[in-house]
GROMACS .gro file of N, CA, C and O in nm:
model
  404
    1MET      N    1  -5.270  -9.673  -3.698
    1MET     CA    2  -5.318  -9.614  -3.711
    1MET      C    3  -5.417  -9.515  -3.796
    1MET      O    4  -5.525  -9.490  -3.769
    2VAL      N    5  -5.391  -9.543  -3.950
    2VAL     CA    6  -5.478  -9.494  -4.051
    2VAL      C    7  -5.609  -9.585  -4.030
    2VAL      O    8  -5.711  -9.506  -4.072
    3VAL      N    9  -5.595  -9.702  -4.018
    3VAL     CA   10  -5.705  -9.801  -4.033
    3VAL      C   11  -5.796  -9.779  -3.885
    3VAL      O   12  -5.939  -9.764  -3.903
    4ASP      N   13  -5.723  -9.744  -3.773
    4ASP     CA   14  -5.822  -9.743  -3.659
    4ASP      C   15  -5.878  -9.552  -3.669
    4ASP      O   16  -5.993  -9.549  -3.641
    5ALA      N   17  -5.845  -9.480  -3.763
    5ALA     CA   18  -5.891  -9.344  -3.789
    5ALA      C   19  -6.007  -9.413  -3.889
    5ALA      O   20  -6.137  -9.347  -3.860
    6TYR      N   21  -5.977  -9.446  -3.990
    6TYR     CA   22  -6.114  -9.511  -4.044
    6TYR      C   23  -6.210  -9.601  -4.006
    6TYR      O   24  -6.327  -9.530  -3.997
    7VAL      N   25  -6.195  -9.673  -3.894
    7VAL     CA   26  -6.299  -9.732  -3.799
    7VAL      C   27  -6.330  -9.653  -3.704
    7VAL      O   28  -6.502  -9.660  -3.692
    8GLN      N   29  -6.298  -9.584  -3.658
    8GLN     CA   30  -6.362  -9.477  -3.554
    8GLN      C   31  -6.447  -9.368  -3.611
    8GLN      O   32  -6.559  -9.318  -3.561
    9ALA      N   33  -6.421  -9.286  -3.724
    9ALA     CA   34  -6.505  -9.273  -3.845
    9ALA      C   35  -6.593  -9.286  -3.866
    9ALA      O   36  -6.749  -9.252  -3.878
   10LEU      N   37  -6.611  -9.416  -3.895
   10LEU     CA   38  -6.696  -9.499  -3.979
   10LEU      C   39  -6.826  -9.557  -3.895
   10LEU      O   40  -6.941  -9.558  -3.892
   11GLY      N   41  -6.733  -9.575  -3.718
   11GLY     CA   42  -6.850  -9.575  -3.603
   11GLY      C   43  -6.877  -9.728  -3.615
   11GLY      O   44  -6.960  -9.783  -3.522
   12ARG      N   45  -6.795  -9.823  -3.664
   12ARG     CA   46  -6.851  -9.974  -3.685
   12ARG      C   47  -6.729 -10.039  -3.721
   12ARG      O   48  -6.652 -10.001  -3.758
   13PRO      N   49  -6.738 -10.155  -3.676
   13PRO     CA   50  -6.584 -10.258  -3.713
   13PRO      C   51  -6.594 -10.303  -3.879
   13PRO      O   52  -6.720 -10.298  -3.937
   14LEU      N   53  -6.459 -10.308  -3.906
   14LEU     CA   54  -6.447 -10.354  -4.056
   14LEU      C   55  -6.426 -10.510  -4.071
   14LEU      O   56  -6.387 -10.561  -3.973
   15LEU      N   57  -6.493 -10.575  -4.151
   15LEU     CA   58  -6.490 -10.692  -4.170
   15LEU      C   59  -6.319 -10.703  -4.241
   15LEU      O   60  -6.269 -10.629  -4.270
   16ASN      N   61  -6.285 -10.840  -4.231
   16ASN     CA   62  -6.110 -10.862  -4.234
   16ASN      C   63  -6.045 -10.792  -4.366
   16ASN      O   64  -5.913 -10.801  -4.374
   17GLY      N   65  -6.122 -10.849  -4.470
   17GLY     CA   66  -6.083 -10.847  -4.645
   17GLY      C   67  -6.110 -10.680  -4.670
   17GLY      O   68  -6.040 -10.622  -4.665
   18SER      N   69  -6.174 -10.603  -4.565
   18SER     CA   70  -6.194 -10.484  -4.586
   18SER      C   71  -6.079 -10.363  -4.525
   18SER      O   72  -6.015 -10.319  -4.575
   19ARG      N   73  -6.027 -10.469  -4.400
   19ARG     CA   74  -5.951 -10.393  -4.350
   19ARG      C   75  -5.798 -10.422  -4.403
   19ARG      O   76  -5.706 -10.343  -4.407
   20GLU      N   77  -5.778 -10.530  -4.443
   20GLU     CA   78  -5.632 -10.571  -4.526
   20GLU      C   79  -5.629 -10.478  -4.618
   20GLU      O   80  -5.538 -10.455  -4.630
   21ALA      N   81  -5.736 -10.483  -4.724
   21ALA     CA   82  -5.754 -10.396  -4.815
   21ALA      C   83  -5.671 -10.220  -4.806
   21ALA      O   84  -5.588 -10.199  -4.861
   22LEU      N   85  -5.770 -10.146  -4.678
   22LEU     CA   86  -5.727 -10.045  -4.670
   22LEU      C   87  -5.546 -10.052  -4.571
   22LEU      O   88  -5.521  -9.966  -4.606
   23ARG      N   89  -5.519 -10.143  -4.541
   23ARG     CA   90  -5.443 -10.154  -4.439
   23ARG      C   91  -5.289 -10.123  -4.557
   23ARG      O   92  -5.192 -10.052  -4.561
   24ALA      N   93  -5.329 -10.244  -4.645
   24ALA     CA   94  -5.218 -10.214  -4.775
   24ALA      C   95  -5.235 -10.094  -4.887
   24ALA      O   96  -5.122 -10.051  -4.881
   25GLN      N   97  -5.348 -10.049  -4.851
   25GLN     CA   98  -5.377  -9.905  -4.947
   25GLN      C   99  -5.277  -9.793  -4.842
   25GLN      O  100  -5.150  -9.719  -4.883
   26ALA      N  101  -5.261  -9.804  -4.722
   26ALA     CA  102  -5.218  -9.735  -4.599
   26ALA      C  103  -5.097  -9.735  -4.611
   26ALA      O  104  -4.978  -9.644  -4.637
   27VAL      N  105  -5.008  -9.873  -4.634
   27VAL     CA  106  -4.888  -9.903  -4.609
   27VAL      C  107  -4.829  -9.811  -4.759
   27VAL      O  108  -4.714  -9.763  -4.753
   28GLU      N  109  -4.886  -9.799  -4.896
   28GLU     CA  110  -4.834  -9.809  -5.020
   28GLU      C  111  -4.848  -9.667  -4.991
   28GLU      O  112  -4.748  -9.602  -5.070
   29LEU      N  113  -4.922  -9.570  -4.935
   29LEU     CA  114  -4.932  -9.424  -4.911
   29LEU      C  115  -4.805  -9.351  -4.850
   29LEU      O  116  -4.723  -9.271  -4.845
   30LEU      N  117  -4.773  -9.469  -4.716
   30LEU     CA  118  -4.715  -9.421  -4.602
   30LEU      C  119  -4.554  -9.461  -4.686
   30LEU      O  120  -4.428  -9.392  -4.672
   31ALA      N  121  -4.540  -9.499  -4.782
   31ALA     CA  122  -4.432  -9.578  -4.805
   31ALA      C  123  -4.379  -9.479  -4.935
   31ALA      O  124  -4.259  -9.494  -4.935
   32ALA      N  125  -4.484  -9.421  -4.970
   32ALA     CA  126  -4.452  -9.285  -5.070
   32ALA      C  127  -4.402  -9.142  -4.975
   32ALA      O  128  -4.375  -9.074  -5.034
   33GLY      N  129  -4.434  -9.161  -4.866
   33GLY     CA  130  -4.327  -9.042  -4.794
   33GLY      C  131  -4.474  -9.002  -4.749
   33GLY      O  132  -4.412  -8.888  -4.682
   34LEU      N  133  -4.570  -8.969  -4.746
   34LEU     CA  134  -4.679  -8.924  -4.712
   34LEU      C  135  -4.693  -8.933  -4.530
   34LEU      O  136  -4.644  -9.027  -4.520
   35PRO      N  137  -4.706  -8.811  -4.474
   35PRO     CA  138  -4.704  -8.835  -4.340
   35PRO      C  139  -4.851  -8.900  -4.247
   35PRO      O  140  -4.953  -8.902  -4.311
   36VAL      N  141  -4.816  -8.988  -4.162
   36VAL     CA  142  -4.945  -9.061  -4.120
   36VAL      C  143  -5.022  -9.032  -4.067
   36VAL      O  144  -5.170  -9.019  -4.078
   37GLU      N  145  -5.026  -8.877  -4.012
   37GLU     CA  146  -5.139  -8.775  -3.977
   37GLU      C  147  -5.250  -8.755  -4.095
   37GLU      O  148  -5.334  -8.719  -4.066
   38TRP      N  149  -5.175  -8.723  -4.171
   38TRP     CA  150  -5.219  -8.641  -4.323
   38TRP      C  151  -5.301  -8.791  -4.381
   38TRP      O  152  -5.405  -8.758  -4.434
   39VAL      N  153  -5.270  -8.909  -4.399
   39VAL     CA  154  -5.312  -9.002  -4.422
   39VAL      C  155  -5.417  -9.068  -4.371
   39VAL      O  156  -5.545  -9.116  -4.431
   40ALA      N  157  -5.411  -9.053  -4.221
   40ALA     CA  158  -5.520  -9.079  -4.132
   40ALA      C  159  -5.625  -9.012  -4.157
   40ALA      O  160  -5.738  -9.019  -4.141
   41GLY      N  161  -5.624  -8.848  -4.175
   41GLY     CA  162  -5.667  -8.745  -4.179
   41GLY      C  163  -5.800  -8.799  -4.368
   41GLY      O  164  -5.910  -8.818  -4.335
   42ARG      N  165  -5.730  -8.849  -4.451
   42ARG     CA  166  -5.783  -8.889  -4.574
   42ARG      C  167  -5.871  -9.017  -4.525
   42ARG      O  168  -5.956  -8.975  -4.578
   43ALA      N  169  -5.821  -9.105  -4.475
   43ALA     CA  170  -5.904  -9.190  -4.417
   43ALA      C  171  -6.059  -9.165  -4.318
   43ALA      O  172  -6.148  -9.207  -4.389
   44ARG      N  173  -6.032  -9.080  -4.243
   44ARG     CA  174  -6.170  -9.016  -4.210
   44ARG      C  175  -6.233  -8.939  -4.249
   44ARG      O  176  -6.359  -8.983  -4.281
   45GLU      N  177  -6.193  -8.877  -4.387
   45GLU     CA  178  -6.282  -8.837  -4.474
   45GLU      C  179  -6.321  -8.970  -4.559
   45GLU      O  180  -6.452  -8.934  -4.572
   46MET      N  181  -6.290  -9.064  -4.593
   46MET     CA  182  -6.346  -9.141  -4.688
   46MET      C  183  -6.426  -9.234  -4.612
   46MET      O  184  -6.538  -9.264  -4.664
   47ALA      N  185  -6.421  -9.301  -4.474
   47ALA     CA  186  -6.535  -9.292  -4.405
   47ALA      C  187  -6.675  -9.241  -4.404
   47ALA      O  188  -6.795  -9.286  -4.378
   48ALA      N  189  -6.684  -9.110  -4.406
   48ALA     CA  190  -6.816  -9.037  -4.438
   48ALA      C  191  -6.847  -9.048  -4.575
   48ALA      O  192  -6.949  -9.000  -4.618
   49HIS      N  193  -6.801  -9.123  -4.675
   49HIS     CA  194  -6.854  -9.134  -4.782
   49HIS      C  195  -6.849  -9.294  -4.838
   49HIS      O  196  -6.721  -9.353  -4.885
   50PRO      N  197  -6.947  -9.363  -4.842
   50PRO     CA  198  -6.979  -9.528  -4.847
   50PRO      C  199  -6.890  -9.542  -4.971
   50PRO      O  200  -6.870  -9.613  -5.012
   51GLU      N  201  -6.906  -9.448  -5.073
   51GLU     CA  202  -6.887  -9.479  -5.253
   51GLU      C  203  -6.774  -9.450  -5.256
   51GLU      O  204  -6.746  -9.546  -5.359
   52TRP      N  205  -6.673  -9.385  -5.133
   52TRP     CA  206  -6.516  -9.397  -5.156
   52TRP      C  207  -6.471  -9.506  -5.102
   52TRP      O  208  -6.430  -9.530  -4.995
   53LYS      N  209  -6.428  -9.598  -5.195
   53LYS     CA  210  -6.337  -9.768  -5.150
   53LYS      C  211  -6.213  -9.762  -5.142
   53LYS      O  212  -6.117  -9.834  -5.085
   54ASP      N  213  -6.125  -9.654  -5.228
   54ASP     CA  214  -5.962  -9.671  -5.255
   54ASP      C  215  -5.919  -9.547  -5.168
   54ASP      O  216  -5.940  -9.423  -5.218
   55LEU      N  217  -5.811  -9.573  -5.082
   55LEU     CA  218  -5.776  -9.462  -4.996
   55LEU      C  219  -5.636  -9.408  -5.098
   55LEU      O  220  -5.625  -9.253  -5.099
   56VAL      N  221  -5.579  -9.483  -5.224
   56VAL     CA  222  -5.505  -9.438  -5.284
   56VAL      C  223  -5.566  -9.344  -5.374
   56VAL      O  224  -5.456  -9.224  -5.357
   57LYS      N  225  -5.642  -9.368  -5.390
   57LYS     CA  226  -5.728  -9.249  -5.525
   57LYS      C  227  -5.783  -9.154  -5.437
   57LYS      O  228  -5.772  -9.031  -5.504
   58HIS      N  229  -5.797  -9.153  -5.311
   58HIS     CA  230  -5.905  -9.019  -5.245
   58HIS      C  231  -5.767  -8.942  -5.229
   58HIS      O  232  -5.763  -8.825  -5.227
   59ALA      N  233  -5.667  -8.998  -5.181
   59ALA     CA  234  -5.566  -8.908  -5.141
   59ALA      C  235  -5.485  -8.845  -5.229
   59ALA      O  236  -5.454  -8.774  -5.232
   60ASP      N  237  -5.468  -8.938  -5.390
   60ASP     CA  238  -5.401  -8.875  -5.490
   60ASP      C  239  -5.507  -8.752  -5.539
   60ASP      O  240  -5.445  -8.679  -5.600
   61ARG      N  241  -5.620  -8.764  -5.504
   61ARG     CA  242  -5.764  -8.644  -5.511
   61ARG      C  243  -5.765  -8.521  -5.454
   61ARG      O  244  -5.810  -8.450  -5.486
   62SER      N  245  -5.715  -8.564  -5.311
   62SER     CA  246  -5.672  -8.485  -5.215
   62SER      C  247  -5.628  -8.305  -5.264
   62SER      O  248  -5.568  -8.334  -5.314
   63ARG      N  249  -5.715  -8.234  -5.226
   63ARG     CA  250  -5.642  -8.085  -5.205
   63ARG      C  251  -5.584  -8.043  -5.069
   63ARG      O  252  -5.566  -7.951  -5.062
   64VAL      N  253  -5.609  -8.153  -4.979
   64VAL     CA  254  -5.552  -8.110  -4.811
   64VAL      C  255  -5.446  -8.087  -4.844
   64VAL      O  256  -5.321  -8.179  -4.936
   65PRO      N  257  -5.332  -7.993  -4.818
   65PRO     CA  258  -5.215  -7.969  -4.819
   65PRO      C  259  -5.148  -8.070  -4.713
   65PRO      O  260  -5.179  -8.109  -4.635
   66ILE      N  261  -5.031  -8.147  -4.785
   66ILE     CA  262  -4.944  -8.187  -4.688
   66ILE      C  263  -4.827  -8.131  -4.633
   66ILE      O  264  -4.765  -8.040  -4.677
   67PRO      N  265  -4.817  -8.141  -4.536
   67PRO     CA  266  -4.750  -8.066  -4.390
   67PRO      C  267  -4.600  -8.092  -4.450
   67PRO      O  268  -4.539  -8.193  -4.486
   68GLY      N  269  -4.537  -8.017  -4.461
   68GLY     CA  270  -4.396  -7.988  -4.515
   68GLY      C  271  -4.365  -7.962  -4.683
   68GLY      O  272  -4.240  -7.995  -4.685
   69GLN      N  273  -4.451  -7.970  -4.714
   69GLN     CA  274  -4.437  -7.915  -4.860
   69GLN      C  275  -4.518  -7.781  -4.935
   69GLN      O  276  -4.548  -7.799  -5.002
   70ALA      N  277  -4.442  -7.695  -4.837
   70ALA     CA  278  -4.500  -7.557  -4.886
   70ALA      C  279  -4.465  -7.562  -5.025
   70ALA      O  280  -4.355  -7.611  -5.082
   71GLY      N  281  -4.533  -7.467  -5.112
   71GLY     CA  282  -4.504  -7.394  -5.274
   71GLY      C  283  -4.374  -7.360  -5.235
   71GLY      O  284  -4.320  -7.293  -5.151
   72ARG      N  285  -4.338  -7.393  -5.359
   72ARG     CA  286  -4.211  -7.306  -5.360
   72ARG      C  287  -4.224  -7.175  -5.476
   72ARG      O  288  -4.300  -7.219  -5.582
   73ALA      N  289  -4.167  -7.075  -5.481
   73ALA     CA  290  -4.120  -6.958  -5.583
   73ALA      C  291  -4.114  -7.023  -5.713
   73ALA      O  292  -4.034  -7.083  -5.756
   74GLY      N  293  -4.211  -6.985  -5.840
   74GLY     CA  294  -4.186  -6.988  -5.984
   74GLY      C  295  -4.206  -7.181  -5.994
   74GLY      O  296  -4.218  -7.200  -6.117
   75THR      N  297  -4.295  -7.250  -5.916
   75THR     CA  298  -4.362  -7.402  -5.919
   75THR      C  299  -4.511  -7.389  -5.937
   75THR      O  300  -4.573  -7.486  -5.918
   76GLY      N  301  -4.532  -7.256  -5.891
   76GLY     CA  302  -4.681  -7.281  -5.910
   76GLY      C  303  -4.739  -7.374  -5.755
   76GLY      O  304  -4.842  -7.429  -5.784
   77GLY      N  305  -4.637  -7.347  -5.663
   77GLY     CA  306  -4.659  -7.428  -5.531
   77GLY      C  307  -4.670  -7.571  -5.563
   77GLY      O  308  -4.678  -7.660  -5.430
   78ARG      N  309  -4.536  -7.627  -5.633
   78ARG     CA  310  -4.500  -7.742  -5.673
   78ARG      C  311  -4.408  -7.747  -5.599
   78ARG      O  312  -4.344  -7.680  -5.647
   79GLU      N  313  -4.376  -7.901  -5.569
   79GLU     CA  314  -4.270  -7.904  -5.522
   79GLU      C  315  -4.152  -8.046  -5.623
   79GLU      O  316  -4.259  -8.103  -5.652
   80ARG      N  317  -4.061  -8.032  -5.639
   80ARG     CA  318  -3.955  -8.116  -5.702
   80ARG      C  319  -4.002  -8.280  -5.617
   80ARG      O  320  -3.981  -8.261  -5.500
   81CYS      N  321  -3.983  -8.340  -5.688
   81CYS     CA  322  -3.984  -8.497  -5.610
   81CYS      C  323  -3.840  -8.556  -5.587
   81CYS      O  324  -3.733  -8.488  -5.663
   82PRO      N  325  -3.787  -8.528  -5.481
   82PRO     CA  326  -3.618  -8.594  -5.443
   82PRO      C  327  -3.600  -8.711  -5.518
   82PRO      O  328  -3.494  -8.768  -5.561
   83ASP      N  329  -3.707  -8.825  -5.535
   83ASP     CA  330  -3.641  -8.928  -5.612
   83ASP      C  331  -3.677  -8.942  -5.732
   83ASP      O  332  -3.588  -8.987  -5.829
   84HIS      N  333  -3.745  -8.867  -5.831
   84HIS     CA  334  -3.728  -8.817  -5.955
   84HIS      C  335  -3.735  -8.661  -5.992
   84HIS      O  336  -3.842  -8.612  -6.027
   85PRO      N  337  -3.628  -8.572  -5.983
   85PRO     CA  338  -3.614  -8.424  -5.979
   85PRO      C  339  -3.692  -8.411  -6.114
   85PRO      O  340  -3.692  -8.288  -6.111
   86ALA      N  341  -3.694  -8.494  -6.255
   86ALA     CA  342  -3.732  -8.396  -6.327
   86ALA      C  343  -3.933  -8.440  -6.327
   86ALA      O  344  -3.961  -8.357  -6.417
   87ARG      N  345  -3.973  -8.453  -6.201
   87ARG     CA  346  -4.100  -8.411  -6.189
   87ARG      C  347  -4.115  -8.336  -6.082
   87ARG      O  348  -4.026  -8.320  -5.985
   88TYR      N  349  -4.229  -8.324  -6.065
   88TYR     CA  350  -4.335  -8.262  -5.984
   88TYR      C  351  -4.384  -8.364  -5.854
   88TYR      O  352  -4.444  -8.462  -5.921
   89ARG      N  353  -4.373  -8.376  -5.747
   89ARG     CA  354  -4.390  -8.459  -5.665
   89ARG      C  355  -4.571  -8.406  -5.572
   89ARG      O  356  -4.570  -8.272  -5.595
   90LYS      N  357  -4.650  -8.487  -5.616
   90LYS     CA  358  -4.785  -8.499  -5.566
   90LYS      C  359  -4.814  -8.620  -5.466
   90LYS      O  360  -4.866  -8.690  -5.481
   91GLY      N  361  -4.749  -8.634  -5.341
   91GLY     CA  362  -4.712  -8.771  -5.298
   91GLY      C  363  -4.666  -8.871  -5.347
   91GLY      O  364  -4.636  -8.992  -5.309
   92CYS      N  365  -4.604  -8.840  -5.447
   92CYS     CA  366  -4.517  -8.923  -5.527
   92CYS      C  367  -4.579  -9.056  -5.598
   92CYS      O  368  -4.626  -9.019  -5.674
   93LEU      N  369  -4.624  -9.134  -5.576
   93LEU     CA  370  -4.669  -9.290  -5.612
   93LEU      C  371  -4.607  -9.273  -5.724
   93LEU      O  372  -4.696  -9.268  -5.863
   94ASP      N  373  -4.509  -9.245  -5.748
   94ASP     CA  374  -4.413  -9.244  -5.884
   94ASP      C  375  -4.446  -9.134  -5.932
   94ASP      O  376  -4.508  -9.157  -6.053
   95CYS      N  377  -4.463  -9.045  -5.888
   95CYS     CA  378  -4.461  -8.908  -5.955
   95CYS      C  379  -4.609  -8.906  -6.023
   95CYS      O  380  -4.610  -8.860  -6.110
   96ALA      N  381  -4.718  -8.977  -5.932
   96ALA     CA  382  -4.867  -8.947  -5.985
   96ALA      C  383  -4.844  -8.995  -6.103
   96ALA      O  384  -4.924  -8.955  -6.165
   97MET      N  385  -4.780  -9.155  -6.091
   97MET     CA  386  -4.824  -9.234  -6.236
   97MET      C  387  -4.744  -9.145  -6.343
   97MET      O  388  -4.806  -9.177  -6.457
   98ALA      N  389  -4.656  -9.042  -6.328
   98ALA     CA  390  -4.562  -9.006  -6.418
   98ALA      C  391  -4.643  -8.931  -6.537
   98ALA      O  392  -4.619  -8.933  -6.655
   99VAL      N  393  -4.759  -8.911  -6.485
   99VAL     CA  394  -4.847  -8.830  -6.556
   99VAL      C  395  -4.784  -8.719  -6.567
   99VAL      O  396  -4.746  -8.605  -6.492
  100PRO      N  397  -4.767  -8.639  -6.678
  100PRO     CA  398  -4.701  -8.496  -6.717
  100PRO      C  399  -4.717  -8.389  -6.670
  100PRO      O  400  -4.873  -8.400  -6.627
  101VAL      N  401  -4.643  -8.300  -6.598
  101VAL     CA  402  -4.694  -8.159  -6.587
  101VAL      C  403  -4.674  -8.048  -6.645
  101VAL      O  404  -4.626  -8.060  -6.681
   0.00000   0.00000   0.00000
Protein backbone atom coordinates (compact mmCIF):
# COMPACT_ATOMS: atom_id res chain seq x y z
CA MET A 1 0.00 0.00 0.00
CA VAL A 2 2.82 2.44 0.84
CA VAL A 3 4.74 1.76 -2.38
CA ASP A 4 1.50 1.98 -4.36
CA ALA A 5 0.73 5.37 -2.78
CA TYR A 6 4.17 6.63 -3.78
CA VAL A 7 3.87 5.32 -7.35
CA GLN A 8 0.40 6.80 -7.75
CA ALA A 9 1.56 10.20 -6.50
CA LEU A 10 4.69 10.01 -8.65
CA GLY A 11 2.69 9.21 -11.75
CA ARG A 12 5.14 6.70 -13.20
CA PRO A 13 6.46 3.24 -12.37
CA LEU A 14 9.51 2.73 -10.16
CA LEU A 15 12.59 0.76 -11.12
CA ASN A 16 12.98 -2.46 -9.14
CA GLY A 17 15.88 -1.17 -7.00
CA SER A 18 13.96 1.94 -6.01
CA ARG A 19 10.82 -0.09 -5.37
CA GLU A 20 12.66 -2.52 -3.08
CA ALA A 21 14.42 0.29 -1.19
CA LEU A 22 11.10 2.06 -0.58
CA ARG A 23 9.44 -1.20 0.45
CA ALA A 24 12.24 -1.90 2.98
CA GLN A 25 11.88 1.60 4.44
CA ALA A 26 8.10 1.17 4.70
CA VAL A 27 8.54 -2.19 6.46
CA GLU A 28 10.89 -0.55 8.99
CA LEU A 29 8.34 2.20 9.76
CA LEU A 30 5.44 -0.23 10.00
CA ALA A 31 7.47 -2.53 12.27
CA ALA A 32 7.96 0.48 14.55
CA GLY A 33 4.19 0.59 14.96
CA LEU A 34 3.32 3.51 12.70
CA PRO A 35 -0.11 3.28 11.03
CA VAL A 36 -0.02 2.21 7.38
CA GLU A 37 -2.24 5.13 6.28
CA TRP A 38 0.12 7.62 7.97
CA VAL A 39 3.19 6.06 6.34
CA ALA A 40 1.44 6.02 2.94
CA GLY A 41 0.68 9.72 3.38
CA ARG A 42 4.36 10.44 3.99
CA ALA A 43 5.22 8.43 0.86
CA ARG A 44 2.77 10.54 -1.17
CA GLU A 45 4.44 13.70 0.15
CA MET A 46 7.86 12.34 -0.71
CA ALA A 47 6.86 11.67 -4.34
CA ALA A 48 6.22 15.40 -4.82
CA HIS A 49 9.83 16.20 -3.88
CA PRO A 50 12.36 14.36 -6.09
CA GLU A 51 15.21 15.30 -3.76
CA TRP A 52 13.60 13.32 -0.91
CA LYS A 53 14.88 9.76 -1.20
CA ASP A 54 14.52 8.27 2.29
CA LEU A 55 11.07 7.52 3.68
CA VAL A 56 12.42 6.81 7.18
CA LYS A 57 14.12 10.22 7.39
CA HIS A 58 11.07 11.95 5.95
CA ALA A 59 8.76 10.23 8.44
CA ASP A 60 11.09 11.06 11.32
CA ARG A 61 11.05 14.76 10.41
CA SER A 62 7.32 14.89 9.67
CA ARG A 63 5.18 17.17 11.79
CA VAL A 64 1.97 15.46 10.70
CA PRO A 65 0.31 14.05 13.83
CA ILE A 66 0.23 10.29 14.13
CA PRO A 67 -3.36 9.11 14.71
CA GLY A 68 -3.93 7.74 18.18
CA GLN A 69 -0.98 9.56 19.67
CA ALA A 70 -2.67 12.62 21.08
CA GLY A 71 -0.58 14.58 23.51
CA ARG A 72 -0.78 13.98 27.23
CA ALA A 73 -0.86 16.65 29.90
CA GLY A 74 2.54 17.65 31.21
CA THR A 75 4.53 16.03 28.42
CA GLY A 76 4.43 18.82 25.87
CA GLY A 77 2.23 16.70 23.62
CA ARG A 78 4.63 13.76 23.72
CA GLU A 79 3.72 10.19 24.56
CA ARG A 80 5.91 7.78 26.52
CA CYS A 81 7.14 4.88 24.43
CA PRO A 82 5.54 1.59 25.53
CA ASP A 83 8.71 -0.31 24.58
CA HIS A 84 11.15 2.16 26.18
CA PRO A 85 9.22 3.87 29.03
CA ALA A 86 12.11 6.14 30.03
CA ARG A 87 11.88 7.91 26.64
CA TYR A 88 9.26 9.69 24.60
CA ARG A 89 7.94 8.00 21.51
CA LYS A 90 8.27 9.72 18.14
CA GLY A 91 7.29 6.85 15.94
CA CYS A 92 9.90 5.03 18.05
CA LEU A 93 12.61 3.76 15.67
CA ASP A 94 14.26 3.02 18.97
CA CYS A 95 12.90 6.29 20.33
CA ALA A 96 14.23 8.36 17.47
CA MET A 97 17.68 6.79 17.68
CA ALA A 98 17.83 7.41 21.46
CA VAL A 99 18.40 11.14 21.10
CA PRO A 100 17.86 12.71 24.52
CA VAL A 101 14.61 14.67 24.93
